Short mmCIF file of C-alpha atoms and ligand atoms in Angstrom, two decimals:
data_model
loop_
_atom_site.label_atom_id
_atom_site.label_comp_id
_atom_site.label_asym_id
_atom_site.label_seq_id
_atom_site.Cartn_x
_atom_site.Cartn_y
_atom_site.Cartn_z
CA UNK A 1 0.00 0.00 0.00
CA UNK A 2 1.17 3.73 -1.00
CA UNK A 3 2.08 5.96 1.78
CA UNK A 4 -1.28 8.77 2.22
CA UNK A 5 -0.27 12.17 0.05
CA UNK A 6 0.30 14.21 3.19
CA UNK A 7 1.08 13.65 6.55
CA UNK A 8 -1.71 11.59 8.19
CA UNK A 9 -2.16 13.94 11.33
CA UNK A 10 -3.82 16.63 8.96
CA UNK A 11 -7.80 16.78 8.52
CA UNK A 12 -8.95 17.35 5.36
CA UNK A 13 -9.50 20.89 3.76
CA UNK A 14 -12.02 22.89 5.39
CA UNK A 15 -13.32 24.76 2.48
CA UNK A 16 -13.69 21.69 -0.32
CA UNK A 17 -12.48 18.45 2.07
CA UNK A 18 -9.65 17.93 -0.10
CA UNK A 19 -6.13 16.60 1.00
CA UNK A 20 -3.47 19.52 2.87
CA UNK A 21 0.02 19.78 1.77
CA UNK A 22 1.69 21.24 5.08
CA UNK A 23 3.74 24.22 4.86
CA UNK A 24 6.96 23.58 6.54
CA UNK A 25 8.35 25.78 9.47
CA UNK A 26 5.03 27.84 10.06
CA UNK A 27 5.20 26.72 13.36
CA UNK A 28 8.23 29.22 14.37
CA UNK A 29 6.57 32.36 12.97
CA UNK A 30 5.14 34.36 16.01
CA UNK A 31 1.90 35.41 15.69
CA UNK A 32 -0.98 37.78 16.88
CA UNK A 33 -4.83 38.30 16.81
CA UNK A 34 -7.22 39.97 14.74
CA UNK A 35 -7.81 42.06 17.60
CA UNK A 36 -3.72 43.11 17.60
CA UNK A 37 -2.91 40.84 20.79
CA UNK A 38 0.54 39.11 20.81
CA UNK A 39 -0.15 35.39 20.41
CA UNK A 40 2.17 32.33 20.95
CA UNK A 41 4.13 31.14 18.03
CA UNK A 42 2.96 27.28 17.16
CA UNK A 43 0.56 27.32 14.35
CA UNK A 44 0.44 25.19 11.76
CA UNK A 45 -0.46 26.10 8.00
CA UNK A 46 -1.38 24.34 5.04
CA UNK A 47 -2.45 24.16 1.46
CA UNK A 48 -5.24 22.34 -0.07
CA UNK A 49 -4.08 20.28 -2.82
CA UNK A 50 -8.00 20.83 -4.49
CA UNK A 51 -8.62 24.11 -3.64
CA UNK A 52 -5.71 25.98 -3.24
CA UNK A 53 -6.33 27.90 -0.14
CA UNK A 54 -3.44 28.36 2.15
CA UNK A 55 -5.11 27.74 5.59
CA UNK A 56 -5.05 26.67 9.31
CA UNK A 57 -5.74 22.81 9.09
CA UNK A 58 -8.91 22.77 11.84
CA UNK A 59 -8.55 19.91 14.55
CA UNK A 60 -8.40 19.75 17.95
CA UNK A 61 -5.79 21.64 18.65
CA UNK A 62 -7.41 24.53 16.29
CA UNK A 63 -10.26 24.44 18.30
CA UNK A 64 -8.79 24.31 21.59
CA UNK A 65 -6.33 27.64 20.39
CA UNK A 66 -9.06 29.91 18.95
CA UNK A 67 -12.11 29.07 22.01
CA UNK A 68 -9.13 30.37 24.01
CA UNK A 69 -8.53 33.35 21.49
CA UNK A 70 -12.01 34.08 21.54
CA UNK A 71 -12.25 34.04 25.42
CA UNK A 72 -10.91 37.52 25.42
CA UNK A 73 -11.80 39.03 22.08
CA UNK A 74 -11.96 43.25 21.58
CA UNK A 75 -12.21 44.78 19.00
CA UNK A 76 -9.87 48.42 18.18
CA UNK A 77 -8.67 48.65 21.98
CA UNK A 78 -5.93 50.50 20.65
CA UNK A 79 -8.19 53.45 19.77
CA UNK A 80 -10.88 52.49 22.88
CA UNK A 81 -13.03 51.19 20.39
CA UNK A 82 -13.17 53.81 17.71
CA UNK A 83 -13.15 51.99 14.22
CA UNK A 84 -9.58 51.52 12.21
CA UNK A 85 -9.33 54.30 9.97
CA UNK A 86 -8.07 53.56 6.24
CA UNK A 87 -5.61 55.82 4.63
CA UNK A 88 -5.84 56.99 1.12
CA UNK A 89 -2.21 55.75 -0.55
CA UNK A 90 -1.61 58.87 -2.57
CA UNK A 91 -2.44 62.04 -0.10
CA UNK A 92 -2.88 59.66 3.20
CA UNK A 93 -6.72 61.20 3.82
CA UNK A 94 -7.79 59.25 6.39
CA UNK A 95 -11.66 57.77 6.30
CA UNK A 96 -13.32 55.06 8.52
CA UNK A 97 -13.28 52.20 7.05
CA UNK A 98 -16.92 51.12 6.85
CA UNK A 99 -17.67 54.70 4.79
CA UNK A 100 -15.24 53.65 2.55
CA UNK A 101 -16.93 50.16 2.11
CA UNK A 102 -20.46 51.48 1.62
CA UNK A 103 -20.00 54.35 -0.62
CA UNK A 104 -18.28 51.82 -2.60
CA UNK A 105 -21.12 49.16 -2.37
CA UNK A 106 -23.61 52.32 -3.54
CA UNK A 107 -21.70 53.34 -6.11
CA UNK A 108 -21.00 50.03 -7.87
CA UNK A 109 -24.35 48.03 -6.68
CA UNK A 110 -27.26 51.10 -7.01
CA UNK A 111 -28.53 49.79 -3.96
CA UNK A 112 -32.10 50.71 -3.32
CA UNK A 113 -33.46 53.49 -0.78
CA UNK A 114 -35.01 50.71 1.60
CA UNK A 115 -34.55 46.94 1.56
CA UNK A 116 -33.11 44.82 4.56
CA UNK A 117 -30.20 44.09 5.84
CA UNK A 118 -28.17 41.42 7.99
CA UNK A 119 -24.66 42.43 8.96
CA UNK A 120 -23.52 38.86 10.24
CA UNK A 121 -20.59 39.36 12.36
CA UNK A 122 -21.36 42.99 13.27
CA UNK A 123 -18.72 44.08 15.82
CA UNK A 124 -19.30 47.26 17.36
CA UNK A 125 -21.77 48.41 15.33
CA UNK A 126 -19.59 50.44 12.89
CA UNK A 127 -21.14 49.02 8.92
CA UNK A 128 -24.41 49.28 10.60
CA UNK A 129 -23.75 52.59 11.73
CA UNK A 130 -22.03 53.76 8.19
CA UNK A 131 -24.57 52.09 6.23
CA UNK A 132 -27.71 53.65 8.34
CA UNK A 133 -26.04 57.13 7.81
CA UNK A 134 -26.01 56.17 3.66
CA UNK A 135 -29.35 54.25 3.08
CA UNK A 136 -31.51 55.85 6.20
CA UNK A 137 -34.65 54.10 4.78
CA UNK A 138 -33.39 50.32 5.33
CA UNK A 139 -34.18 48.36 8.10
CA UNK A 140 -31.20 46.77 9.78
CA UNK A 141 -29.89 43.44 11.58
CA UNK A 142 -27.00 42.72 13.49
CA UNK A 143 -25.72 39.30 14.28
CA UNK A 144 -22.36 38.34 16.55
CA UNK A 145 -21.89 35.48 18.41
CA UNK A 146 -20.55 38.15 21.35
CA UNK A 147 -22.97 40.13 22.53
CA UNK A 148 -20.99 43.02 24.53
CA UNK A 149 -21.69 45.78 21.52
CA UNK A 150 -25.54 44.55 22.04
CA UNK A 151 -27.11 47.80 23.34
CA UNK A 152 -25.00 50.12 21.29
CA UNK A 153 -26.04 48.43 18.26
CA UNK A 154 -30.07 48.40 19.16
CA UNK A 155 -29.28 52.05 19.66
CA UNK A 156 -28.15 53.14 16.64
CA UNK A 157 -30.68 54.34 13.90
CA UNK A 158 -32.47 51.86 11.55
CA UNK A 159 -31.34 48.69 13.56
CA UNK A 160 -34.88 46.36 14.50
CA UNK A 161 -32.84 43.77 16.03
CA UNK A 162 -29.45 42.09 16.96
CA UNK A 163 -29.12 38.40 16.96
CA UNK A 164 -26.19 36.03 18.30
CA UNK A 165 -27.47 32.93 16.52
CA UNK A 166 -27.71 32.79 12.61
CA UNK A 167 -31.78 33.17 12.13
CA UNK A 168 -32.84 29.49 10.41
CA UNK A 169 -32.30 29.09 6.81
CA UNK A 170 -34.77 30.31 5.10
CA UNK A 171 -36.71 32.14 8.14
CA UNK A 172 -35.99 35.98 7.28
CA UNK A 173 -35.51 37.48 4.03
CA UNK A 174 -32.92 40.16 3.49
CA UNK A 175 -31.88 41.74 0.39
CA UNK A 176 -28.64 42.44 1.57
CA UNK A 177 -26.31 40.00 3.82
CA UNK A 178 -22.79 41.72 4.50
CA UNK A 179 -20.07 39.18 5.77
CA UNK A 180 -17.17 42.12 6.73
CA UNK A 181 -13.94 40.61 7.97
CA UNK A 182 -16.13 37.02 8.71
CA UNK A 183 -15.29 34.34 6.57
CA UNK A 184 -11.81 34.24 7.21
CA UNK A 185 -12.66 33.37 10.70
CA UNK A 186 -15.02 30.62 10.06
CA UNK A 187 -14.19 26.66 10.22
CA UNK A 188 -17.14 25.75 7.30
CA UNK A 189 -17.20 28.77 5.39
CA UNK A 190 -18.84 27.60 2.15
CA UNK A 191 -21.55 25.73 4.45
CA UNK A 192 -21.96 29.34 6.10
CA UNK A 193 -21.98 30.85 2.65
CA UNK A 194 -24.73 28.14 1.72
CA UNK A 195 -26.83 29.23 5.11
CA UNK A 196 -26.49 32.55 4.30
CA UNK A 197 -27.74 32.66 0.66
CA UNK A 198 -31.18 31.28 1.69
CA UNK A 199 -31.57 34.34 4.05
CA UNK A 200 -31.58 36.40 0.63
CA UNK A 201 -34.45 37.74 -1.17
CA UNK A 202 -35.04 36.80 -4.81
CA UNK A 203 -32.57 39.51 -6.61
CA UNK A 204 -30.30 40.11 -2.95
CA UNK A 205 -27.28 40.23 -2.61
CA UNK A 206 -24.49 38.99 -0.21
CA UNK A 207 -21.17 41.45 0.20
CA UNK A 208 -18.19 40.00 1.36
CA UNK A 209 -15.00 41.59 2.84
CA UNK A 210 -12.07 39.60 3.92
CA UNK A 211 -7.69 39.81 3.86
CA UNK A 212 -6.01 39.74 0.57
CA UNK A 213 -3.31 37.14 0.79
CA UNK A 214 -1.94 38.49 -2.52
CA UNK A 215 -1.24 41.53 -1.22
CA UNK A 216 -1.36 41.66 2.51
CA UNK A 217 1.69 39.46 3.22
CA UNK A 218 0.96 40.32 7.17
CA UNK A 219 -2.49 38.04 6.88
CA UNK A 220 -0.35 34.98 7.88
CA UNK A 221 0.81 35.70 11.10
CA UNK A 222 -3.47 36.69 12.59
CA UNK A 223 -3.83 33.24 14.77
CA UNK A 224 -7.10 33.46 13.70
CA UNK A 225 -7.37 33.70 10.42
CA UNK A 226 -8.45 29.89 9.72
CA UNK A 227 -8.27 30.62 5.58
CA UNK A 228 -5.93 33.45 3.74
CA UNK A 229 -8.15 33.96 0.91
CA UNK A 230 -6.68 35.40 -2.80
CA UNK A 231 -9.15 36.46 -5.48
CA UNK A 232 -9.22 33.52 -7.17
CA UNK A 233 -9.72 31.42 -4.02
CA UNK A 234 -12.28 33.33 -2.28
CA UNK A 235 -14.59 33.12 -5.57
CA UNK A 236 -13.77 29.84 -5.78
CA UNK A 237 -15.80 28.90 -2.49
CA UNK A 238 -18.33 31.42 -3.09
CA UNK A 239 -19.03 29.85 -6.31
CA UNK A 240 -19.51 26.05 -3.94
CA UNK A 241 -21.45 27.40 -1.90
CA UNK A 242 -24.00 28.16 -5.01
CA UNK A 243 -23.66 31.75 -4.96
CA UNK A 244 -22.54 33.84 -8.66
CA UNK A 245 -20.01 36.70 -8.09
CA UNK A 246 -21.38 40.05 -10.01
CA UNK A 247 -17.54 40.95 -10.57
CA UNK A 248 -14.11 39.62 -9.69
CA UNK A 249 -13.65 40.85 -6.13
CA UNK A 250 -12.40 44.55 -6.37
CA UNK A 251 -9.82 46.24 -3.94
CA UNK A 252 -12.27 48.64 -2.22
CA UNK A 253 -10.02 49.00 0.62
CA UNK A 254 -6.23 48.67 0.32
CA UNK A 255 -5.01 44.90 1.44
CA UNK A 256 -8.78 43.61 1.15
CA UNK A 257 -11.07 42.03 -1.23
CA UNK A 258 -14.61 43.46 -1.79
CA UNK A 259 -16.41 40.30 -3.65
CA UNK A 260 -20.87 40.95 -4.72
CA UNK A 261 -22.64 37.87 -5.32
CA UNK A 262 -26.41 37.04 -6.15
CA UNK A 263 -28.28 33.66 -4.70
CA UNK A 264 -28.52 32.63 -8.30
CA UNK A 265 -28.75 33.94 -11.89
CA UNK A 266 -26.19 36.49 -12.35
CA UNK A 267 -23.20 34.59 -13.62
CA UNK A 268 -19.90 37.14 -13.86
CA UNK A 269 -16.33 37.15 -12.05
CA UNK A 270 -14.79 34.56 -13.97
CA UNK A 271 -11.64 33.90 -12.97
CA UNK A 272 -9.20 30.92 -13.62
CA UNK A 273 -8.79 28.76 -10.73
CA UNK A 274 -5.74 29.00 -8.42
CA UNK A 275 -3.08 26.47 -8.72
CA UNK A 276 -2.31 24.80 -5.51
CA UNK A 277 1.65 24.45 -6.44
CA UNK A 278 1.96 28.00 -7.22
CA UNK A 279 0.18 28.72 -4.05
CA UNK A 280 2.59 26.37 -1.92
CA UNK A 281 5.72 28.34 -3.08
CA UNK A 282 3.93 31.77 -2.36
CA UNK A 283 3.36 30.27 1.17
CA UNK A 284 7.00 29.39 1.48
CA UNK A 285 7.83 32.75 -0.33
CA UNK A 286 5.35 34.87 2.42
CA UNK A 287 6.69 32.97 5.54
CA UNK A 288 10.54 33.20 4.21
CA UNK A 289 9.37 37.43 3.83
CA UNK A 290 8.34 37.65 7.71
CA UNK A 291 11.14 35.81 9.13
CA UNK A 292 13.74 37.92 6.99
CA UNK A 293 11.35 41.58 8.29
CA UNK A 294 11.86 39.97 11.50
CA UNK A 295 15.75 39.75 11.12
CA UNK A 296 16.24 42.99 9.79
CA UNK A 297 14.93 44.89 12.21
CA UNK A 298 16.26 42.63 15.18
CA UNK A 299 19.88 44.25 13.56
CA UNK A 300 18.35 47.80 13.46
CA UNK A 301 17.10 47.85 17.20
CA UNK A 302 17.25 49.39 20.38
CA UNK A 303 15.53 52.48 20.53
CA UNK A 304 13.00 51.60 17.78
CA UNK A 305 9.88 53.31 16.80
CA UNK A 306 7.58 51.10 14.96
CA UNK A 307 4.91 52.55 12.53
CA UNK A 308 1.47 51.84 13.13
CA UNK A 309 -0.06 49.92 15.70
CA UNK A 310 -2.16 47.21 14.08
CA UNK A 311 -1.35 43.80 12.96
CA UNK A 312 1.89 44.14 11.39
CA UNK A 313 3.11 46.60 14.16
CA UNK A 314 1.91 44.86 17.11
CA UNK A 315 3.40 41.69 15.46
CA UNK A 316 6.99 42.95 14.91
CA UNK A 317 6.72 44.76 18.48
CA UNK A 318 6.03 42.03 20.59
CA UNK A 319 8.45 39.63 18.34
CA UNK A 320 11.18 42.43 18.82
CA UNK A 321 10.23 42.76 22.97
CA UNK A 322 12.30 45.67 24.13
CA UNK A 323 14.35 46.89 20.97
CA UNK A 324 11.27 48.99 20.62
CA UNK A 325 10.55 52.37 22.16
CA UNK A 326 7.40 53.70 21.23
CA UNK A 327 4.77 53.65 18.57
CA UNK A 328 4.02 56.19 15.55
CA UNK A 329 0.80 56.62 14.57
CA UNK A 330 -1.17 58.97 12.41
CA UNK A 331 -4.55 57.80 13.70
CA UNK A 332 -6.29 60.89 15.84
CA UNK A 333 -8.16 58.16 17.69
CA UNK A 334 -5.08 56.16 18.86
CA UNK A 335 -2.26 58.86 19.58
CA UNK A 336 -1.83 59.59 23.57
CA UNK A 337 -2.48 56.13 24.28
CA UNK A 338 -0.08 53.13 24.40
CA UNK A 339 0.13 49.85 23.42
CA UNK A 340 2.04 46.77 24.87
CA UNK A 341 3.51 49.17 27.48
CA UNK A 342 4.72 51.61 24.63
CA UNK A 343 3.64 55.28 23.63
CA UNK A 344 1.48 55.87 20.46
CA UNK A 345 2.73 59.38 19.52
CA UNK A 346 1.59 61.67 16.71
CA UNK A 347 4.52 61.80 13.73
CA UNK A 348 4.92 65.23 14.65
CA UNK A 349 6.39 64.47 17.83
CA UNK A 350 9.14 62.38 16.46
CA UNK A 351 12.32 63.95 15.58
CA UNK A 352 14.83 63.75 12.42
CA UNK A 353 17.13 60.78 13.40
CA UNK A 354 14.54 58.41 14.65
CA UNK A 355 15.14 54.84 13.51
CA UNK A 356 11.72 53.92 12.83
CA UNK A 357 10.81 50.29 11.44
CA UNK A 358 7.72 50.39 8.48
CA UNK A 359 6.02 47.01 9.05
CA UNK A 360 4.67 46.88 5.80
CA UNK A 361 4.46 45.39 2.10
CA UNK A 362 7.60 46.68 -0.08
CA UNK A 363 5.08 48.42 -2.78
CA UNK A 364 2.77 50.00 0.49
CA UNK A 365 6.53 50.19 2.33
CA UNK A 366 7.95 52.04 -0.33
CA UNK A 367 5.02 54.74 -0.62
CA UNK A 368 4.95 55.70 2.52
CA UNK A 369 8.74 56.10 2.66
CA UNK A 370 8.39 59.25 -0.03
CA UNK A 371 5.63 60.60 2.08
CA UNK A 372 7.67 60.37 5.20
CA UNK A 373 11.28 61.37 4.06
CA UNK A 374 11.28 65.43 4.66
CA UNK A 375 10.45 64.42 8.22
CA UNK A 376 14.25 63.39 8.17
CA UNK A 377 13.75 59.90 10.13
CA UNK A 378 16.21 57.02 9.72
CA UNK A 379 13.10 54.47 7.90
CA UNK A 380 14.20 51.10 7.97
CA UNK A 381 12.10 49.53 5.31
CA UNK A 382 11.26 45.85 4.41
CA UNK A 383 13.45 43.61 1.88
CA UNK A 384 12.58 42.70 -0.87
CA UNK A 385 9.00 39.68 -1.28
CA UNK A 386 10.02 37.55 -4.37
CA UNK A 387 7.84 34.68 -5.84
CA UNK A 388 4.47 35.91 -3.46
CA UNK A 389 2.46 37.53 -6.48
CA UNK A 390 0.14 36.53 -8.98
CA UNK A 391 1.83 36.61 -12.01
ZN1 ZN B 1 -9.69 22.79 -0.40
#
C-alpha cells in the first residue's frame, strides 16, 4: 500500500475536504490576533491540494487555540473602540473604514433606498452605523456570536434587532447580507456561505470583505485567520457554496477584497482557478518574507519606533520585545495612548534621526517612505517579497 499524500495527522481541507500539503516551518513564525494581541508562536499552515487555499488545518488543537482566542476578544482597543481608519495611498486622507466600504457598495451596486439588511458578524456596530447614515430608509440586523456591543447596536438608527445565533435558513428574508472581515474566521465557510444565501431575497445580494493574501503578506501571522483567501480562491468557495459573483472581487479597501454575489442567476467574475503548487511556493515565499522583516529589524534595534499599531506593528513589536521604544501613529483616535507598554505618539512628535521600522508590504513600504522622508527619520524599510504575487 502507498504511503497517504500528506502527513496523516492533517484533517482534510475545510473549504472543499480535499487533502493539505503542510507548509513547513510555520510553526516558528510568532503570531498575533485579529484584535492586535501578541499570540504564541505554534501554528500550523497548510495548502489544499483541491482548492488551493493556504489555511489553518482545523482539529483539535485549532479548536482548543481559537475558544481560548475568543475568550478575550476586543475589537480596536488600541483606539478604545473607535473603528480603524483607512488611509488613502496617494495624499494619506484618512476615512473610517466602513464609509469607505459602503460608498463603494452604492456606487457600484445602485442599492435601493429601503430593503433589509443582515450584517452577520457585526462588531461594534460600525457598517451598521455607516450604512444607516447612507441608506436611512433600510431596516437593519445585526448578528455576533458576542454580545458586549448589544445595546450600542439596538441604539443606533435603523437597527430592529441584533441576533447572536444565525436566524434558520430560510426564516428571514434580506436583500442584503454583509459578511465584513467574517469568513476568514469561520471553520465551514462555504456551508456558512450556503446558510447565508437562503436568508436572501429573490434579486439580494451577499457582500463580502475579507484579507487579501496576494497583497497583505501580514495576513499569515493573525492566529485566527483559519483561511488566507486570494481572489481567485475566495470566488472559488463562493461559487460552492451556489452563490454567482457580479464581478471579480475589487480592492475597495487597500489589502482587502470586496467580492458581490447574487443567490442565483447572475453569472460574472470569472476567474481561472488557483493552482495549488503555485500557491505552496507563495506560502514558502510569504513565511521566508516575515522571518527575513523579522531579522532585519532585530539588527536595526534598540531604541525603535515602529509605525502603526495594528497587525503588522503589534506583530513585529512584541516579536522584537524591548528593541522597541514607542509607537508612531497617524490615527487621531489612537495617539496619547499606548500599546504593549509603549507610547502611540503623533509623527509630529518624532524627531529627524529616529530609527523607525515600516512594518509593511515593499510596494505599500515604499510609498509611505516618499511621504515620510522630509520628516528626516532614519526608515528602515522591508526587503525585498520575491515569488508571493500573482503573475
Ligand atoms: Zn480545499
Amino acid at each position: 500500500m502507498n504511503p497517504p499524500p500528506s502527513a496523516p495527522s492533517l484533517p482534510a481541507c475545510h473549504l472543499c475536504g480535499g487533502v493539505l500539503a503542510p507548509v513547513e516551518g510555520a510553526a516558528a513564525l510568532a503570531r498575533v490576533t485579529s484584535d492586535c494581541r501578541p499570540w504564541p508562536a505554534g501554528g500550523a499552515l497548510a495548502v489544499c491540494r483541491a482548492c488551493a487555499t493556504l489555511q489553518s488545518p482545523v482539529d483539535a488543537a485549532w479548536r482548543d487555540e481559537i475558544a481560548a482566542l475568543y475568550a478575550d476578544y476586543a475589537v480596536y482597543a488600541q483606539a478604545g473602540g473607535a473603528e480603524q481608519r483607512v488611509f488613502a495611498p496617494g495624499d494619506g486622507a484618512a476615512q473610517a473604514r466602513s464609509d469607505r466600504l459602503v460608498s463603494a457598495l452604492c456606487a457600484a451596486f445602485d442599492l435601493p433606498e429601503t430593503g433589509r439588511l443582515l450584517d452577520f458578524g457585526c462588531g461594534n456596530g460600525a457598517f451598521l452605523a455607516a450604512f444607516g447614515r447612507a441608506r436611512p430608509g433600510w431596516r437593519l440586523t445585526g448578528l455576533d456570536q458576542c454580545a458586549v456591543h448589544r445595546a450600542a447596536i439596538l441604539a443606533l438608527p435603523g437597527v430592529e434587532a441584533f441576533l447572536t445565533e444565525p436566524p434558520e435558513p430560510g426564516a428571514a428574508r434580506f436583500d442584503l447580507v454583509a459578511m465584513i472581515h467574517s469568513l476568514e474566521h469561520l471553520p465551514d465557510p462555504a456551508g456558512a456561505l450556503r446558510e447565508t444565501a437562503t436568508l436572501l431575497t429573490p434579486g439580494g445580494r451577499l457582500f463580502l470583505e475579507t484579507p487579501d493574501l496576494a497583497t497583505s503578506p501580514f495576513d499569515l501571522v493573525i492566529a485566527d485567520h483559519v483561511s488566507h483567501f486570494t481572489a481567485a480562491t475566495l470566488t472559488a468557495v463562493v461559487r460552492r457554496a451556489g452563490l454567482h459573483p457580479l464581478a471579480p472581487p475589487a480592492g475597495w479597501v487597500a489589502k482587502e477584497l470586496s467580492l458581490v454575489a447574487a443567490a442565483g442567476g447572475a453569472a460574472g467574475g470569472e476567474l481561472a482557478p488557483a493552482d495549488p503548487a503555485r500557491e505552496s511556493r507563495r506560502a514558502r515565499a510569504l513565511l521566508d518574507w516575515l522571518m527575513a522583516v523579522l531579522a532585519a529589524a532585530r539588527g536595526a534595534g534598540p531604541g525603535l519606533a515602529v509605525f502603526g499599531t495594528s497587525i503588522s506593528g503589534t506583530w513585529l513589536a512584541q516579536a522584537l520585545a524591548d528593541r522597541v521604544a514607542l509607537f508612531i501613529d497617524e490615527d487621531v483616535n489612537r495617539i496619547g495612548r499606548s500599546h504593549l507598554g509603549r507610547p502611540i505618539v503623533a509623527p509630529d512628535a518624532v524627531p529627524p534621526g529616529q530609527r523607525v521600522v515600516l512594518p509593511f508590504p515593499p510596494a505599500v513600504a515604499a510609498g509611505l517612505a516618499g511621504r515620510l522622508a522630509p520628516r528626516g527619520w532614519d526608515l528602515l524599510s522591508p526587503p525585498a517579497l520575491e515569488g508571493s504575487g500573482d503573475a
